[in-house]
mmCIF file of C-alpha atoms and ligand atoms in Angstrom:
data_model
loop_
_atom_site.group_PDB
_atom_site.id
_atom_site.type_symbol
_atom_site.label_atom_id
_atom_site.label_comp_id
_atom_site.label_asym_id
_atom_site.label_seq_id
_atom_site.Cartn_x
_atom_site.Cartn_y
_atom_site.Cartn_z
ATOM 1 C CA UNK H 18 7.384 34.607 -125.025
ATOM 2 C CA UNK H 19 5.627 36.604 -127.930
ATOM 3 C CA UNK H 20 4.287 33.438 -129.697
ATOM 4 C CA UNK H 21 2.620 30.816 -127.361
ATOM 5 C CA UNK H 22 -0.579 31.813 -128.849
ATOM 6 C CA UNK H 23 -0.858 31.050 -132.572
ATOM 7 C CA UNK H 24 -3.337 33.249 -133.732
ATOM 8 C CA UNK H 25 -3.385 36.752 -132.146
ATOM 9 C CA UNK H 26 -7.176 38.120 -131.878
ATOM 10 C CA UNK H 27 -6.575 41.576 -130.726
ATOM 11 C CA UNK H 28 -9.919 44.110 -130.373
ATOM 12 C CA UNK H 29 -10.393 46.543 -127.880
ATOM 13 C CA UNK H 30 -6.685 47.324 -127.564
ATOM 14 C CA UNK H 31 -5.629 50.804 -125.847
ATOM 15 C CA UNK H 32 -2.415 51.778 -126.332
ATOM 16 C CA UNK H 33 -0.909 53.696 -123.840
ATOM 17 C CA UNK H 34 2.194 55.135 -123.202
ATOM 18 C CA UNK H 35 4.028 55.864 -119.714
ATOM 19 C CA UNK H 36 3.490 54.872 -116.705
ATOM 20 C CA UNK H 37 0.395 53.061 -115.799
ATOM 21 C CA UNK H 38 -1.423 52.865 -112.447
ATOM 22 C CA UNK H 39 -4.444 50.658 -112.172
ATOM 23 C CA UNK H 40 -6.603 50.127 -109.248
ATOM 24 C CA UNK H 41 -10.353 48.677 -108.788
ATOM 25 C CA UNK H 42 -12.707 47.388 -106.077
ATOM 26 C CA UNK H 43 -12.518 50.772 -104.512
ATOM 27 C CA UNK H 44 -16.079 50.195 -103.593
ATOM 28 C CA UNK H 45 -16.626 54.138 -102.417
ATOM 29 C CA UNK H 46 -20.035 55.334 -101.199
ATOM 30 C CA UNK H 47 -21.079 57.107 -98.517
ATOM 31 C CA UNK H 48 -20.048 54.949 -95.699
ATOM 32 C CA UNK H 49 -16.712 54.650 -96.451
ATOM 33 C CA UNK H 50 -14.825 58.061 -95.668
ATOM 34 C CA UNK H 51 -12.082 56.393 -95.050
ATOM 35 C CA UNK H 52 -11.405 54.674 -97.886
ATOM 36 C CA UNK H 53 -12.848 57.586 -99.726
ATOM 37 C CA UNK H 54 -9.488 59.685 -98.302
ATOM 38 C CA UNK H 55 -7.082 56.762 -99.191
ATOM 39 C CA UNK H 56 -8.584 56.927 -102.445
ATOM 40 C CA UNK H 57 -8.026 61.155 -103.242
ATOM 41 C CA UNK H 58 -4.954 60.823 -101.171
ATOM 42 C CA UNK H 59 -4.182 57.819 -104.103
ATOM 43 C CA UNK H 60 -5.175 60.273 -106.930
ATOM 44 C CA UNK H 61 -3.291 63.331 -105.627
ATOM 45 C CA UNK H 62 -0.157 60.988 -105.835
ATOM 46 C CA UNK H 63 -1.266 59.010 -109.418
ATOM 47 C CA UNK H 64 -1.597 62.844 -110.671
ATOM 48 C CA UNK H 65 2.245 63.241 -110.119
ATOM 49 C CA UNK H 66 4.090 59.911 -110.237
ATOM 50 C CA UNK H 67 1.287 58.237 -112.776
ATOM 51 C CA UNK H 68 0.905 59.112 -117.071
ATOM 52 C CA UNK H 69 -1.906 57.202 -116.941
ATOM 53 C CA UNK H 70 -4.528 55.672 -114.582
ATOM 54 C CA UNK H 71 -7.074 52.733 -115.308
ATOM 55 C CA UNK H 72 -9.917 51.828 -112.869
ATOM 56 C CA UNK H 73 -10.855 48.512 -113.364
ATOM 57 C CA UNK H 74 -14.320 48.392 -112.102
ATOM 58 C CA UNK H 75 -16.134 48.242 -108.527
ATOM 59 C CA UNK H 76 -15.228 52.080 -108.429
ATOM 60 C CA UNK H 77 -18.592 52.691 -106.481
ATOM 61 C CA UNK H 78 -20.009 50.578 -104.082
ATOM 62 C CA UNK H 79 -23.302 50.529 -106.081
ATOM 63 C CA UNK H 80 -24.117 52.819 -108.985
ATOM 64 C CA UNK H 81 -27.553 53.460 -109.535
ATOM 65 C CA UNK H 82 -27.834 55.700 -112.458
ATOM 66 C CA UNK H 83 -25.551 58.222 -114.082
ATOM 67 C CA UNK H 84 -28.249 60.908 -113.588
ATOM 68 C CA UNK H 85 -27.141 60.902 -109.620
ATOM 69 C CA UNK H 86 -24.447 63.617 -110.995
ATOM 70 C CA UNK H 87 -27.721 66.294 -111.503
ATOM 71 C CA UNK H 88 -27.664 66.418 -107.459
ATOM 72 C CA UNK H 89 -24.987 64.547 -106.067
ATOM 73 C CA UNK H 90 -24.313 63.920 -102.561
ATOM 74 C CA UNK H 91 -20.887 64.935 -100.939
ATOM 75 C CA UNK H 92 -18.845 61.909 -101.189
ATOM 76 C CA UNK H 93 -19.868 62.030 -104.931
ATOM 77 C CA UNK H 94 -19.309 65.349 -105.814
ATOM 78 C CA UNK H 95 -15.523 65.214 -104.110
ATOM 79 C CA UNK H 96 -14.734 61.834 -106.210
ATOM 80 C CA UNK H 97 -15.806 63.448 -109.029
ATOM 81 C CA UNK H 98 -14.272 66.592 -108.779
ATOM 82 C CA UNK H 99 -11.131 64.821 -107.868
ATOM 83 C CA UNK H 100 -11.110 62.433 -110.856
ATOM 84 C CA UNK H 101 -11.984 65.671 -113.358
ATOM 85 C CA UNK H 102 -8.920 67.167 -112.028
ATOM 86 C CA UNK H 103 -6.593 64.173 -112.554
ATOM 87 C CA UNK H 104 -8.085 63.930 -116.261
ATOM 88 C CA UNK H 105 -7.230 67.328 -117.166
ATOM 89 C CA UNK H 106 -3.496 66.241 -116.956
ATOM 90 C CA UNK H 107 -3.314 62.484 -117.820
ATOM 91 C CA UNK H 108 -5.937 60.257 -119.644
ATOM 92 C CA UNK H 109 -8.460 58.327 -116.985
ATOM 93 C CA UNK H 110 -10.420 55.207 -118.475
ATOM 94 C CA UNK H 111 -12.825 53.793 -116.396
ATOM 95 C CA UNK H 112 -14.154 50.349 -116.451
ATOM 96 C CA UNK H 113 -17.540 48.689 -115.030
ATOM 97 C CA UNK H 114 -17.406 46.059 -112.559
ATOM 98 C CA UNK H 115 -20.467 43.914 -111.096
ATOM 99 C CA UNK H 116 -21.510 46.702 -108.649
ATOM 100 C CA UNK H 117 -21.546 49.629 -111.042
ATOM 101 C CA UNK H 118 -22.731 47.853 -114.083
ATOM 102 C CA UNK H 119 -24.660 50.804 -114.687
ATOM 103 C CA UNK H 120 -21.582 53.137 -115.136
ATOM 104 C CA UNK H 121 -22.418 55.102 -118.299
ATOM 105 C CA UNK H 122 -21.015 57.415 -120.662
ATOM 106 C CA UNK H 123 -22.410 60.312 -119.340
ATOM 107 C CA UNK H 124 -20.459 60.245 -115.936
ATOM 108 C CA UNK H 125 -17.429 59.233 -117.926
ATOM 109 C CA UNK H 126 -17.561 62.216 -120.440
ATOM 110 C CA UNK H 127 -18.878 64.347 -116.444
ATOM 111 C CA UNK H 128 -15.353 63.377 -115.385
ATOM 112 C CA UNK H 129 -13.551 63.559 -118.532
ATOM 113 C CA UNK H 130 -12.757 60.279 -118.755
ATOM 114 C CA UNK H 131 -13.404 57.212 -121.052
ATOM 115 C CA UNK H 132 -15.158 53.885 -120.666
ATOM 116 C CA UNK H 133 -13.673 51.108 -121.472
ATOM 117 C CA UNK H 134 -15.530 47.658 -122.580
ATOM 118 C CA UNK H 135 -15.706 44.408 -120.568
ATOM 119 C CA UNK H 136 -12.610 43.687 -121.897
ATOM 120 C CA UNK H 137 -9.491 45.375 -123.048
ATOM 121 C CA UNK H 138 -5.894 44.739 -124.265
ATOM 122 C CA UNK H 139 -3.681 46.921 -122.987
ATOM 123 C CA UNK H 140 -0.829 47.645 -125.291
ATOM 124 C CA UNK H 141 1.957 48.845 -122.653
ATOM 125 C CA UNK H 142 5.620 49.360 -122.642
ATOM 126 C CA UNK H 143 5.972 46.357 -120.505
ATOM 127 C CA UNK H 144 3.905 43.582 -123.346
ATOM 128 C CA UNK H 145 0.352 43.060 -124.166
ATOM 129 C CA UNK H 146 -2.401 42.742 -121.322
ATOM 130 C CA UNK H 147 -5.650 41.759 -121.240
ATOM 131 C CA UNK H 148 -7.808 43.532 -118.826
ATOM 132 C CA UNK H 149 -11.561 42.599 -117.528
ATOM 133 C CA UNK H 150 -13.018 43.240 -114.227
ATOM 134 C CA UNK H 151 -13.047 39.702 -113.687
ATOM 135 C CA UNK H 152 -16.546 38.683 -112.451
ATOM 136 C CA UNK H 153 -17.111 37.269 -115.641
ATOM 137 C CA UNK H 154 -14.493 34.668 -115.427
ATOM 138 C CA UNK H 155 -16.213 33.465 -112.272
ATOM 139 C CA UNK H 156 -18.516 30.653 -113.761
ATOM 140 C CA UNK H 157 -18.957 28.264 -110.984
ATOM 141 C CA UNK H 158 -20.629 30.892 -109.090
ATOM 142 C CA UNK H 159 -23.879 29.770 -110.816
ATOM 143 C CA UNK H 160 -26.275 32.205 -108.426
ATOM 144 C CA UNK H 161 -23.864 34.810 -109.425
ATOM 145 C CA UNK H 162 -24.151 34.719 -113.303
ATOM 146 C CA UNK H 163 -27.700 34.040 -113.381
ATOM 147 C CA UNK H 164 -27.468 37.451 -111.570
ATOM 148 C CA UNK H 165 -25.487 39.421 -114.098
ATOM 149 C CA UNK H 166 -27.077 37.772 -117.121
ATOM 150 C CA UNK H 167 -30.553 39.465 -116.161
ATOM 151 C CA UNK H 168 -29.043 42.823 -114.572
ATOM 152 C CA UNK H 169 -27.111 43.105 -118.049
ATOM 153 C CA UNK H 170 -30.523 42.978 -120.165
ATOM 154 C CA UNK H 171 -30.879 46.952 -121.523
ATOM 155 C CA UNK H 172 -35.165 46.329 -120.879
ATOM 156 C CA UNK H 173 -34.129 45.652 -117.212
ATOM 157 C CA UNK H 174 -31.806 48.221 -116.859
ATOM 158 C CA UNK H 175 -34.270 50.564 -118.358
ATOM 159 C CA UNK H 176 -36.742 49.845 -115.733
ATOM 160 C CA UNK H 177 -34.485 50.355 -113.374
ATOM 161 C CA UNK H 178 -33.077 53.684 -114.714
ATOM 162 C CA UNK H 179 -36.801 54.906 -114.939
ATOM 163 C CA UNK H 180 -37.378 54.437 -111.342
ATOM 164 C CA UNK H 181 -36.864 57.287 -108.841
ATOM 165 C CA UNK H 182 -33.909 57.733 -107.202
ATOM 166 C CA UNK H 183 -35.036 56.388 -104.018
ATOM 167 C CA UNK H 184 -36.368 53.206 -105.157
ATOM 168 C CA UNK H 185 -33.573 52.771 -106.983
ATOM 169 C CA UNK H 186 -31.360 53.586 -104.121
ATOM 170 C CA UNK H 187 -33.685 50.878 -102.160
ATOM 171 C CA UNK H 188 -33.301 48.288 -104.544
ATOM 172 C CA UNK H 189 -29.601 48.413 -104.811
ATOM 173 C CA UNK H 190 -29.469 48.476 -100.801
ATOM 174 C CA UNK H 191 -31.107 44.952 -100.661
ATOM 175 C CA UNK H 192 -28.783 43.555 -103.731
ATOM 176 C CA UNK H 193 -26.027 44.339 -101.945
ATOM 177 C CA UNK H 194 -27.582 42.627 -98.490
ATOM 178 C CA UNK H 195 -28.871 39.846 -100.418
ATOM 179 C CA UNK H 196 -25.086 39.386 -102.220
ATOM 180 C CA UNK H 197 -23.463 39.317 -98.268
ATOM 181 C CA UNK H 198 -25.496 36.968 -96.938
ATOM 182 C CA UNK H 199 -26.049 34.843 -100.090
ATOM 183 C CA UNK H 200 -21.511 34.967 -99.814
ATOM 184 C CA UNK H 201 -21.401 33.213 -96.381
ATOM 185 C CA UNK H 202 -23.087 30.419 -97.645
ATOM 186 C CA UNK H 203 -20.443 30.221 -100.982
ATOM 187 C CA UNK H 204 -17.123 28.565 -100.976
ATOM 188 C CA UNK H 205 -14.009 30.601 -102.080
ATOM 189 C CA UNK H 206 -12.941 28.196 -104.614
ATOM 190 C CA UNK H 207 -16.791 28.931 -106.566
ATOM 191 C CA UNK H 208 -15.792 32.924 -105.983
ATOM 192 C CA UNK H 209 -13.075 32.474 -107.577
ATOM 193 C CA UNK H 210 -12.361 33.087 -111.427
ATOM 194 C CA UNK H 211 -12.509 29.286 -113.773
ATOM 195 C CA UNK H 212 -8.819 28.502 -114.666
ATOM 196 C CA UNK H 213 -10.035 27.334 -118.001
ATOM 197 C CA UNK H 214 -11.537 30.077 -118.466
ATOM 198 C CA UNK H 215 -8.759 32.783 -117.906
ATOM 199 C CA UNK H 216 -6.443 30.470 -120.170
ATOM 200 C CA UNK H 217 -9.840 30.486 -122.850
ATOM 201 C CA UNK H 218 -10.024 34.486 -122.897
ATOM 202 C CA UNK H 219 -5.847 34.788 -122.830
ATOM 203 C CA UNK H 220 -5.458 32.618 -125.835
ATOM 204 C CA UNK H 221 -8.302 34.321 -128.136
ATOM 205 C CA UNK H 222 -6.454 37.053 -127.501
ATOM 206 C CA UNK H 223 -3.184 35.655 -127.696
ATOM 207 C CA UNK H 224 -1.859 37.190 -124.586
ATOM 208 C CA UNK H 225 -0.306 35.603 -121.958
ATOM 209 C CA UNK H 226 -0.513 38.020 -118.680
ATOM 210 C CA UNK H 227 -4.283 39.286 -117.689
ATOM 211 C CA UNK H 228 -4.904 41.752 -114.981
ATOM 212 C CA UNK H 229 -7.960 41.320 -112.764
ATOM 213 C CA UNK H 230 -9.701 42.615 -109.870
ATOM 214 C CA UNK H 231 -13.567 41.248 -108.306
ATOM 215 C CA UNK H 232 -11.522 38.376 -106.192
ATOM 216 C CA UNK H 233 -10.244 40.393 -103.560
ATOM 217 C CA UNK H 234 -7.192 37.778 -103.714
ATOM 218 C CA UNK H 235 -4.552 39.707 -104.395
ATOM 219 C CA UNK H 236 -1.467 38.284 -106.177
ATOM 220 C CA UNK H 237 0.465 37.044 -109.232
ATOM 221 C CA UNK H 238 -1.189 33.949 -109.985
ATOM 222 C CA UNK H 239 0.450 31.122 -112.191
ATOM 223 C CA UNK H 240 -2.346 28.641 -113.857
ATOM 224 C CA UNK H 241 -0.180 24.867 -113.442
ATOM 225 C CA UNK H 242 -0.093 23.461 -116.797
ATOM 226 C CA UNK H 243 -0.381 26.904 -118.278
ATOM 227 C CA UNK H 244 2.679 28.207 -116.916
ATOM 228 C CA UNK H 245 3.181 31.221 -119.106
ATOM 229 C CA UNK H 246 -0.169 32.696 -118.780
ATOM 230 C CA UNK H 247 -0.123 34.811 -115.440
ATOM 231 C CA UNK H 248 -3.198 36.509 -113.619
ATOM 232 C CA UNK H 249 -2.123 39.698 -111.944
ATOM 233 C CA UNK H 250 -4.886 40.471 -109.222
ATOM 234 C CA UNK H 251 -5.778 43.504 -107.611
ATOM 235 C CA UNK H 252 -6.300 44.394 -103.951
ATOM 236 C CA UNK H 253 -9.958 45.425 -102.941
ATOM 237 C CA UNK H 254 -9.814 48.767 -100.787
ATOM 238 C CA UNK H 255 -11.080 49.069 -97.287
ATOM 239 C CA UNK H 256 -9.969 51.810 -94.848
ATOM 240 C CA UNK H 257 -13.391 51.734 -92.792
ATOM 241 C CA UNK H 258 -13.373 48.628 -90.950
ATOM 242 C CA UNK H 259 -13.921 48.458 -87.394
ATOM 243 C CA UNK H 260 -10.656 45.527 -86.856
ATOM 244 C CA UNK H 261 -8.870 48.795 -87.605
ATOM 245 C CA UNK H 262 -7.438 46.095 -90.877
ATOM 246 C CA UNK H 263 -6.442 48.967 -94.247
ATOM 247 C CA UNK H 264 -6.075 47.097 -97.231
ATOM 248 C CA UNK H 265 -6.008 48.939 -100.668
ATOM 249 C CA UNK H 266 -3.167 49.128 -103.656
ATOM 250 C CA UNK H 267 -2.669 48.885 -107.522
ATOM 251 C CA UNK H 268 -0.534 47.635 -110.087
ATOM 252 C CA UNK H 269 2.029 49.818 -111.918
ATOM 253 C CA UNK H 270 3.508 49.376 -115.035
ATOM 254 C CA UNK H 271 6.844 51.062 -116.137
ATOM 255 C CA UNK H 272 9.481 49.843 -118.567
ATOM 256 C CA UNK H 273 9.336 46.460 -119.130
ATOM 257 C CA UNK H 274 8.322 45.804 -115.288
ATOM 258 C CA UNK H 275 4.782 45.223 -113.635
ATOM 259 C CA UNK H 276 4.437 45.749 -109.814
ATOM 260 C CA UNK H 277 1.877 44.759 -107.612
ATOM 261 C CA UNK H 278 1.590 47.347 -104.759
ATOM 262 C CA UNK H 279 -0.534 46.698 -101.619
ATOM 263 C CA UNK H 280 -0.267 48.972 -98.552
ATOM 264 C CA UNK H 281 2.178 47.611 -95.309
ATOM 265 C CA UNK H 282 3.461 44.479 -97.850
ATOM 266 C CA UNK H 283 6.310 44.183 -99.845
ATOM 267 C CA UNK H 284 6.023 45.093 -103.596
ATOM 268 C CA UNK H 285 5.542 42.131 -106.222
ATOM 269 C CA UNK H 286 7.682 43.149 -109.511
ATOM 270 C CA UNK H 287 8.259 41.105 -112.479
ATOM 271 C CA UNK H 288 8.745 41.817 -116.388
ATOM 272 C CA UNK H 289 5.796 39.559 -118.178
HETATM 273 O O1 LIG M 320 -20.402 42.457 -104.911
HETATM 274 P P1 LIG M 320 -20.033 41.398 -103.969
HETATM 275 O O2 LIG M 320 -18.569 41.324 -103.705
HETATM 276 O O3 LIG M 320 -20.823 41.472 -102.665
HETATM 277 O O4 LIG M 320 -20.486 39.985 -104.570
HETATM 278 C C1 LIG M 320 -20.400 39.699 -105.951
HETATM 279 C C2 LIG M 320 -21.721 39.132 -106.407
HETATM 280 N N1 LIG M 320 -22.817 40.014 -106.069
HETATM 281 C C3 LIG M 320 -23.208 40.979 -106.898
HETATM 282 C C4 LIG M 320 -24.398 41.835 -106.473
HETATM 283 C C5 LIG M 320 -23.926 43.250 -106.252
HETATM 284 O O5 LIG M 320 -23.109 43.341 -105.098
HETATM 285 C C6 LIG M 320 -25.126 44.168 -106.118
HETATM 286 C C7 LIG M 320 -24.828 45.459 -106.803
HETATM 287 C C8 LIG M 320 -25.958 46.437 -106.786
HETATM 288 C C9 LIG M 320 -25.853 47.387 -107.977
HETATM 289 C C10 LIG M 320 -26.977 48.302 -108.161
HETATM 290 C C11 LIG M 320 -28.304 47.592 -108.369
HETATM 291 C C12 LIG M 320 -28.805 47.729 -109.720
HETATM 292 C C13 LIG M 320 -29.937 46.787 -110.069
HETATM 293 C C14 LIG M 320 -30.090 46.937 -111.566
HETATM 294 C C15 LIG M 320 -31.076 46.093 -112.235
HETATM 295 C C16 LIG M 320 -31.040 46.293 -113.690
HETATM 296 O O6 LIG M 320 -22.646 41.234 -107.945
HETATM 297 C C17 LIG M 320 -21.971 37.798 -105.764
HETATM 298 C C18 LIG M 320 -20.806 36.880 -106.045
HETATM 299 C C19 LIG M 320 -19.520 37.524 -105.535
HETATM 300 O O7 LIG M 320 -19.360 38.798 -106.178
HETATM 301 C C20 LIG M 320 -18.274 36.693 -105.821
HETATM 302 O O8 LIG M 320 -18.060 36.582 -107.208
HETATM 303 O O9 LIG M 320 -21.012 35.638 -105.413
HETATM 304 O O10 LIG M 320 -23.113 37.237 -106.400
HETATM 305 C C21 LIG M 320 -24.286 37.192 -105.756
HETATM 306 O O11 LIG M 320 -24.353 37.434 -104.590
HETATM 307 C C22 LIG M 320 -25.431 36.804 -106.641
HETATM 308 C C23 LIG M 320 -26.722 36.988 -105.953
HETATM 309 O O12 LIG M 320 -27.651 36.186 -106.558
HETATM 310 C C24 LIG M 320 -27.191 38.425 -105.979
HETATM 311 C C25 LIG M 320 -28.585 38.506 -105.446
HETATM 312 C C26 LIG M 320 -28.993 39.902 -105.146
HETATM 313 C C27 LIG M 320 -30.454 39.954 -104.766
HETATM 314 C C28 LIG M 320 -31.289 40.563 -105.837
HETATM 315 C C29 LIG M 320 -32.190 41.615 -105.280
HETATM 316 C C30 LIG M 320 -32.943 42.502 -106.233
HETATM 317 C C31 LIG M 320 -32.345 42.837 -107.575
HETATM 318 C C32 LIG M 320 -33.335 43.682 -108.354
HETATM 319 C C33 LIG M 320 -33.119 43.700 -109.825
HETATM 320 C C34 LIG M 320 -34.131 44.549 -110.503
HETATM 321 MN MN1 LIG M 321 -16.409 43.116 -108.204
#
């Protein structure tokens, strides 16, 4: 199906070549060790089996400020130090989600890696892609966009960025409270990415097959009506929690095929 879209659109495109892993949501900070481990474990094993890794956003729990690298604590020395060494073998792109926004280019270039816009078609062995962290998409979550239309202003977030450390650190402590309790309240259907909206962003681009994360609703996802457009979602990671639940995974492409791999299930596969 190369032609359901009439008029192709196609900026931002990366073209890569091999195999692809791409993970996001990995939400790592210091009270996650855990997940942190799954995570370099995940790395150590991308570094061998992987040409090429994308992370699609939600990397860090919160990001405050790309000046945190000048004295970083443990858990953010060993991430970076473990992404560096992956990059010296294999190209790394890293994307921004809604909780590291602030993600800049001078950790990228720290880690030898590149940043990637908001959105990006990935030009892969298996078809074209379009990629996005996904909160964007998520437009009935009213409280949520009014959110990330004022944390995206550059005046704001150069407020922010002149603020020490610590009151940065402070601030970001009580977005992240306010965002859980303000979630309890929300249905799933409003946290969910618009329909229309995924079909909107696939046919400017004229792709049919987008890969997401944000949701933490892993799965391939058909849109009825729009059969051949297809959202592939990835797994949020989570090795900490006290229920003793793991959850974590990524999507691979290779040949023709995508796979959608999500520790203790069974491996989604299809061509696009
Ligand atoms: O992230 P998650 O899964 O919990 O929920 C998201 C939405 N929430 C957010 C908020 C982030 O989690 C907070 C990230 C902190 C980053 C560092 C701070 C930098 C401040 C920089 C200023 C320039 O994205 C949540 C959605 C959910 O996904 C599902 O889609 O519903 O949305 C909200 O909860 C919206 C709320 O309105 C957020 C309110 C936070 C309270 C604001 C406090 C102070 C902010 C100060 C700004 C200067
Ligand atoms: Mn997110």
């Amino acid at each position: 199906m190369t032609s359901f879209w009439k008029k192709p659109r196609l900026s931002n495109k990366l073209t890569l070549t091999g195999k692809i892993w791409i993970a996001a949501d990995l939400h790592l900070g210091p009270d996650n060790p855990d997940t942190l481990r799954d995570f370099l474990q995940f790395l150590h094993s991308a570094q061998h089996q992987a040409q090429v890794l994308i992370l699609g956003g939600d990397i860090f729990n919160a990001w405050i400020g790309d000046d945190q690298i000048s004295r970083p604590a443990p858990w953010l020395a060993q991430v970076s130090e473990a992404l560096r060494t992956f990059a010296q073998q294999h190209p790394l792109y890293l994307m921004r989600g809604n909780r590291d926004f602030l993600l800049g280019d001078t950790y990228a270039r720290h880690v030898h890696a590149t940043l990637l816009p908001d959105q990006v078609i990935l030009d892969t062995s298996a078809g074209l892609i379009l990629m996005s962290h996904g909160d964007e998409y998520c437009l009935d979550d009213l409280d949520y966009q009014r959110f990330r239309y004022w944390v995206r202003k550059p005046w704001l977030q150069k407020l922010y960025l002149a603020c020490p450390l610590s009151l940065r650190q402070r601030i970001a402590d009580s977005a992240r409270a306010g965002s859980q309790r303000g979630k309890q309240y929300k249905s799933k259907e409003i946290m969910d990415v618009q329909p229309a909206a995924i079909v909107a962003a696939c046919e400017a681009h004229a792709v049919h097959a987008m890969v997401h994360g944000h949701t933490h609703r892993p799965a391939v996802h058909d849109i009825p009506g729009f059969e051949p457009v297809r959202r592939w979602v990835l797994p949020d990671w989570e090795s900490d929690s006290s229920e003793g639940e793991r959850r974590g995974g990524y999507i691979s492409i290779e040949g023709a095929r995508l796979c959608l791999h999500q520790w203790g299930k069974d491996d989604q596969c299809q061509t696009l």
